[in-house]
Amino acid sequence: MEVNEILEPKNLLIAVGVMVIVLSCLGMANSEQWAEWAWDDEPVGEHDAAYEQMWALHMLPMGIMAIGTGLFVKGKPLAQMSMLASASILLVIGGGMGGYMTGEHGYDGTPPITWMILPILSLLLTLVLGIVGYMKFKQFNEE
């Protein structure tokens, strides 16, 4: 049994979507704590917690779209959407929220590792989703 037979874009999209929704809800519920972790040494105001809530809410539709795509899109378009969704999410997280842009503005504190397990797992699954989407797309083009 090959990897592309085991890993299906549909299942990965639904799994990543559920994880993103859970993370979004956790972010909205724990916004003050996330703000303290993120700004590290700097004083944290109410507006910082509000920004954390807004970022968490901003991620919720991405989870819903991932689940919807996994449920309603089939065949070659599913493979294409898997690649596109993976690249988009990795760009938003890596380039903005968890990577370059936040570090440039002093927003670079690190939460305890127990709070990072689910986000790291989500990013890894998102990367795998893009790879699996590419493998399926390639398979459709060979047929």
PDB file of C-alpha atoms in Angstrom:
ATOM      1  CA  MET A   1       0.000   0.000   0.000  1.00  0.00           C
ATOM      2  CA  GLU A   2       1.467   3.359  -1.060  1.00  0.00           C
ATOM      3  CA  VAL A   3       1.461   6.606   0.886  1.00  0.00           C
ATOM      4  CA  ASN A   4      -0.997   8.249  -1.509  1.00  0.00           C
ATOM      5  CA  GLU A   5      -3.448   5.392  -0.870  1.00  0.00           C
ATOM      6  CA  ILE A   6      -3.248   5.882   2.896  1.00  0.00           C
ATOM      7  CA  LEU A   7      -3.305   9.679   3.052  1.00  0.00           C
ATOM      8  CA  GLU A   8      -6.381  11.145   1.417  1.00  0.00           C
ATOM      9  CA  PRO A   9      -6.751  14.909   0.919  1.00  0.00           C
ATOM     10  CA  LYS A  10     -10.387  14.674   2.038  1.00  0.00           C
ATOM     11  CA  ASN A  11      -9.481  13.214   5.435  1.00  0.00           C
ATOM     12  CA  LEU A  12      -6.534  15.564   5.914  1.00  0.00           C
ATOM     13  CA  LEU A  13      -8.622  18.642   5.067  1.00  0.00           C
ATOM     14  CA  ILE A  14     -11.277  17.614   7.573  1.00  0.00           C
ATOM     15  CA  ALA A  15      -8.663  16.826  10.261  1.00  0.00           C
ATOM     16  CA  VAL A  16      -6.817  20.113   9.744  1.00  0.00           C
ATOM     17  CA  GLY A  17     -10.128  21.997   9.695  1.00  0.00           C
ATOM     18  CA  VAL A  18     -11.196  20.495  13.013  1.00  0.00           C
ATOM     19  CA  MET A  19      -7.801  21.311  14.549  1.00  0.00           C
ATOM     20  CA  VAL A  20      -7.968  24.908  13.327  1.00  0.00           C
ATOM     21  CA  ILE A  21     -11.468  25.318  14.778  1.00  0.00           C
ATOM     22  CA  VAL A  22     -10.318  23.898  18.137  1.00  0.00           C
ATOM     23  CA  LEU A  23      -7.278  26.204  18.123  1.00  0.00           C
ATOM     24  CA  SER A  24      -9.464  29.156  17.216  1.00  0.00           C
ATOM     25  CA  CYS A  25     -11.840  28.454  20.105  1.00  0.00           C
ATOM     26  CA  LEU A  26      -8.902  28.023  22.501  1.00  0.00           C
ATOM     27  CA  GLY A  27      -7.452  31.315  21.273  1.00  0.00           C
ATOM     28  CA  MET A  28     -10.723  33.158  21.813  1.00  0.00           C
ATOM     29  CA  ALA A  29     -11.160  31.655  25.292  1.00  0.00           C
ATOM     30  CA  ASN A  30      -7.544  32.268  26.407  1.00  0.00           C
ATOM     31  CA  SER A  31      -6.759  35.540  24.649  1.00  0.00           C
ATOM     32  CA  GLU A  32      -5.272  37.268  27.710  1.00  0.00           C
ATOM     33  CA  GLN A  33      -2.845  34.412  28.325  1.00  0.00           C
ATOM     34  CA  TRP A  34      -1.814  34.286  24.647  1.00  0.00           C
ATOM     35  CA  ALA A  35      -1.215  38.053  24.705  1.00  0.00           C
ATOM     36  CA  GLU A  36       1.062  37.729  27.749  1.00  0.00           C
ATOM     37  CA  TRP A  37       3.030  34.938  26.065  1.00  0.00           C
ATOM     38  CA  ALA A  38       3.263  36.774  22.762  1.00  0.00           C
ATOM     39  CA  TRP A  39       4.477  40.134  24.048  1.00  0.00           C
ATOM     40  CA  ASP A  40       6.831  38.472  26.526  1.00  0.00           C
ATOM     41  CA  ASP A  41       8.593  41.344  28.354  1.00  0.00           C
ATOM     42  CA  GLU A  42       6.270  44.176  27.408  1.00  0.00           C
ATOM     43  CA  PRO A  43       3.196  45.233  29.401  1.00  0.00           C
ATOM     44  CA  VAL A  44      -0.018  43.736  28.032  1.00  0.00           C
ATOM     45  CA  GLY A  45      -3.140  45.854  27.747  1.00  0.00           C
ATOM     46  CA  GLU A  46      -6.776  44.957  27.161  1.00  0.00           C
ATOM     47  CA  HIS A  47      -6.372  45.815  23.496  1.00  0.00           C
ATOM     48  CA  ASP A  48      -3.672  43.112  23.173  1.00  0.00           C
ATOM     49  CA  ALA A  49      -6.077  40.451  24.437  1.00  0.00           C
ATOM     50  CA  ALA A  50      -8.706  41.806  22.039  1.00  0.00           C
ATOM     51  CA  TYR A  51      -6.244  41.464  19.139  1.00  0.00           C
ATOM     52  CA  GLU A  52      -5.560  37.863  20.146  1.00  0.00           C
ATOM     53  CA  GLN A  53      -9.299  37.162  20.144  1.00  0.00           C
ATOM     54  CA  MET A  54      -9.648  38.747  16.721  1.00  0.00           C
ATOM     55  CA  TRP A  55      -6.758  36.686  15.305  1.00  0.00           C
ATOM     56  CA  ALA A  56      -8.320  33.538  16.728  1.00  0.00           C
ATOM     57  CA  LEU A  57     -11.685  34.451  15.224  1.00  0.00           C
ATOM     58  CA  HIS A  58      -9.934  35.246  11.931  1.00  0.00           C
ATOM     59  CA  MET A  59      -8.706  31.615  11.758  1.00  0.00           C
ATOM     60  CA  LEU A  60     -12.154  30.070  12.359  1.00  0.00           C
ATOM     61  CA  PRO A  61     -13.419  30.495   8.757  1.00  0.00           C
ATOM     62  CA  MET A  62     -10.261  28.798   7.451  1.00  0.00           C
ATOM     63  CA  GLY A  63     -11.127  25.713   9.482  1.00  0.00           C
ATOM     64  CA  ILE A  64     -14.713  25.776   8.252  1.00  0.00           C
ATOM     65  CA  MET A  65     -13.549  26.152   4.632  1.00  0.00           C
ATOM     66  CA  ALA A  66     -11.133  23.228   5.035  1.00  0.00           C
ATOM     67  CA  ILE A  67     -13.904  20.973   6.349  1.00  0.00           C
ATOM     68  CA  GLY A  68     -16.303  22.131   3.629  1.00  0.00           C
ATOM     69  CA  THR A  69     -13.704  21.540   0.930  1.00  0.00           C
ATOM     70  CA  GLY A  70     -13.013  18.053   2.266  1.00  0.00           C
ATOM     71  CA  LEU A  71     -16.712  17.220   2.313  1.00  0.00           C
ATOM     72  CA  PHE A  72     -17.946  18.787  -0.923  1.00  0.00           C
ATOM     73  CA  VAL A  73     -15.064  18.807  -3.432  1.00  0.00           C
ATOM     74  CA  LYS A  74     -14.083  15.603  -5.248  1.00  0.00           C
ATOM     75  CA  GLY A  75     -11.448  14.357  -7.682  1.00  0.00           C
ATOM     76  CA  LYS A  76      -8.854  16.570  -9.326  1.00  0.00           C
ATOM     77  CA  PRO A  77     -10.317  19.827  -7.910  1.00  0.00           C
ATOM     78  CA  LEU A  78      -9.882  18.355  -4.401  1.00  0.00           C
ATOM     79  CA  ALA A  79      -6.204  17.718  -5.123  1.00  0.00           C
ATOM     80  CA  GLN A  80      -5.828  21.269  -6.447  1.00  0.00           C
ATOM     81  CA  MET A  81      -7.613  22.789  -3.452  1.00  0.00           C
ATOM     82  CA  SER A  82      -5.431  20.727  -1.104  1.00  0.00           C
ATOM     83  CA  MET A  83      -2.305  22.266  -2.592  1.00  0.00           C
ATOM     84  CA  LEU A  84      -3.779  25.772  -2.609  1.00  0.00           C
ATOM     85  CA  ALA A  85      -5.160  25.550   0.936  1.00  0.00           C
ATOM     86  CA  SER A  86      -1.871  24.233   2.269  1.00  0.00           C
ATOM     87  CA  ALA A  87       0.174  26.982   0.634  1.00  0.00           C
ATOM     88  CA  SER A  88      -2.252  29.694   1.770  1.00  0.00           C
ATOM     89  CA  ILE A  89      -2.326  28.593   5.406  1.00  0.00           C
ATOM     90  CA  LEU A  90       1.435  28.107   5.582  1.00  0.00           C
ATOM     91  CA  LEU A  91       1.929  31.594   4.120  1.00  0.00           C
ATOM     92  CA  VAL A  92      -0.453  33.227   6.612  1.00  0.00           C
ATOM     93  CA  ILE A  93       1.027  31.390   9.604  1.00  0.00           C
ATOM     94  CA  GLY A  94       4.680  31.312   8.559  1.00  0.00           C
ATOM     95  CA  GLY A  95       4.792  34.749   7.025  1.00  0.00           C
ATOM     96  CA  GLY A  96       2.519  36.633   9.339  1.00  0.00           C
ATOM     97  CA  MET A  97       1.120  35.192  12.510  1.00  0.00           C
ATOM     98  CA  GLY A  98       3.841  32.816  13.599  1.00  0.00           C
ATOM     99  CA  GLY A  99       6.829  33.866  11.632  1.00  0.00           C
ATOM    100  CA  TYR A 100       8.524  36.804  10.035  1.00  0.00           C
ATOM    101  CA  MET A 101       6.110  39.731  10.487  1.00  0.00           C
ATOM    102  CA  THR A 102       5.326  39.108  14.146  1.00  0.00           C
ATOM    103  CA  GLY A 103       9.009  38.828  15.030  1.00  0.00           C
ATOM    104  CA  GLU A 104       9.714  42.105  13.240  1.00  0.00           C
ATOM    105  CA  HIS A 105       7.314  43.901  15.595  1.00  0.00           C
ATOM    106  CA  GLY A 106       8.417  42.414  18.918  1.00  0.00           C
ATOM    107  CA  TYR A 107       5.576  39.913  19.027  1.00  0.00           C
ATOM    108  CA  ASP A 108       7.801  36.916  19.488  1.00  0.00           C
ATOM    109  CA  GLY A 109       7.278  35.412  22.922  1.00  0.00           C
ATOM    110  CA  THR A 110       6.898  31.669  23.179  1.00  0.00           C
ATOM    111  CA  PRO A 111       4.124  29.883  25.067  1.00  0.00           C
ATOM    112  CA  PRO A 112       4.848  26.720  27.055  1.00  0.00           C
ATOM    113  CA  ILE A 113       5.457  23.658  24.861  1.00  0.00           C
ATOM    114  CA  THR A 114       2.200  22.028  25.984  1.00  0.00           C
ATOM    115  CA  TRP A 115       0.315  24.898  24.333  1.00  0.00           C
ATOM    116  CA  MET A 116       2.350  24.514  21.140  1.00  0.00           C
ATOM    117  CA  ILE A 117       1.714  20.810  20.461  1.00  0.00           C
ATOM    118  CA  LEU A 118      -1.602  21.290  18.639  1.00  0.00           C
ATOM    119  CA  PRO A 119      -0.455  24.289  16.530  1.00  0.00           C
ATOM    120  CA  ILE A 120       2.738  22.484  15.494  1.00  0.00           C
ATOM    121  CA  LEU A 121       0.781  19.324  14.666  1.00  0.00           C
ATOM    122  CA  SER A 122      -1.674  21.410  12.632  1.00  0.00           C
ATOM    123  CA  LEU A 123       1.151  23.006  10.650  1.00  0.00           C
ATOM    124  CA  LEU A 124       2.772  19.633   9.991  1.00  0.00           C
ATOM    125  CA  LEU A 125      -0.541  18.163   8.817  1.00  0.00           C
ATOM    126  CA  THR A 126      -1.069  21.226   6.626  1.00  0.00           C
ATOM    127  CA  LEU A 127       2.328  20.656   5.029  1.00  0.00           C
ATOM    128  CA  VAL A 128       1.500  16.961   4.518  1.00  0.00           C
ATOM    129  CA  LEU A 129      -1.837  18.027   3.009  1.00  0.00           C
ATOM    130  CA  GLY A 130      -0.033  20.055   0.345  1.00  0.00           C
ATOM    131  CA  ILE A 131       2.307  17.176  -0.465  1.00  0.00           C
ATOM    132  CA  VAL A 132      -0.551  14.667  -0.657  1.00  0.00           C
ATOM    133  CA  GLY A 133      -2.566  17.100  -2.792  1.00  0.00           C
ATOM    134  CA  TYR A 134       0.365  17.342  -5.194  1.00  0.00           C
ATOM    135  CA  MET A 135       0.719  13.546  -5.322  1.00  0.00           C
ATOM    136  CA  LYS A 136      -3.004  13.155  -6.093  1.00  0.00           C
ATOM    137  CA  PHE A 137      -2.863  15.933  -8.690  1.00  0.00           C
ATOM    138  CA  LYS A 138       0.079  14.231 -10.369  1.00  0.00           C
ATOM    139  CA  GLN A 139      -1.821  10.934 -10.295  1.00  0.00           C
ATOM    140  CA  PHE A 140      -4.843  12.541 -12.014  1.00  0.00           C
ATOM    141  CA  ASN A 141      -2.599  14.026 -14.714  1.00  0.00           C
ATOM    142  CA  GLU A 142      -1.024  10.625 -15.445  1.00  0.00           C
ATOM    143  CA  GLU A 143      -4.405   8.984 -16.051  1.00  0.00           C
TER     144      GLU A 143
END
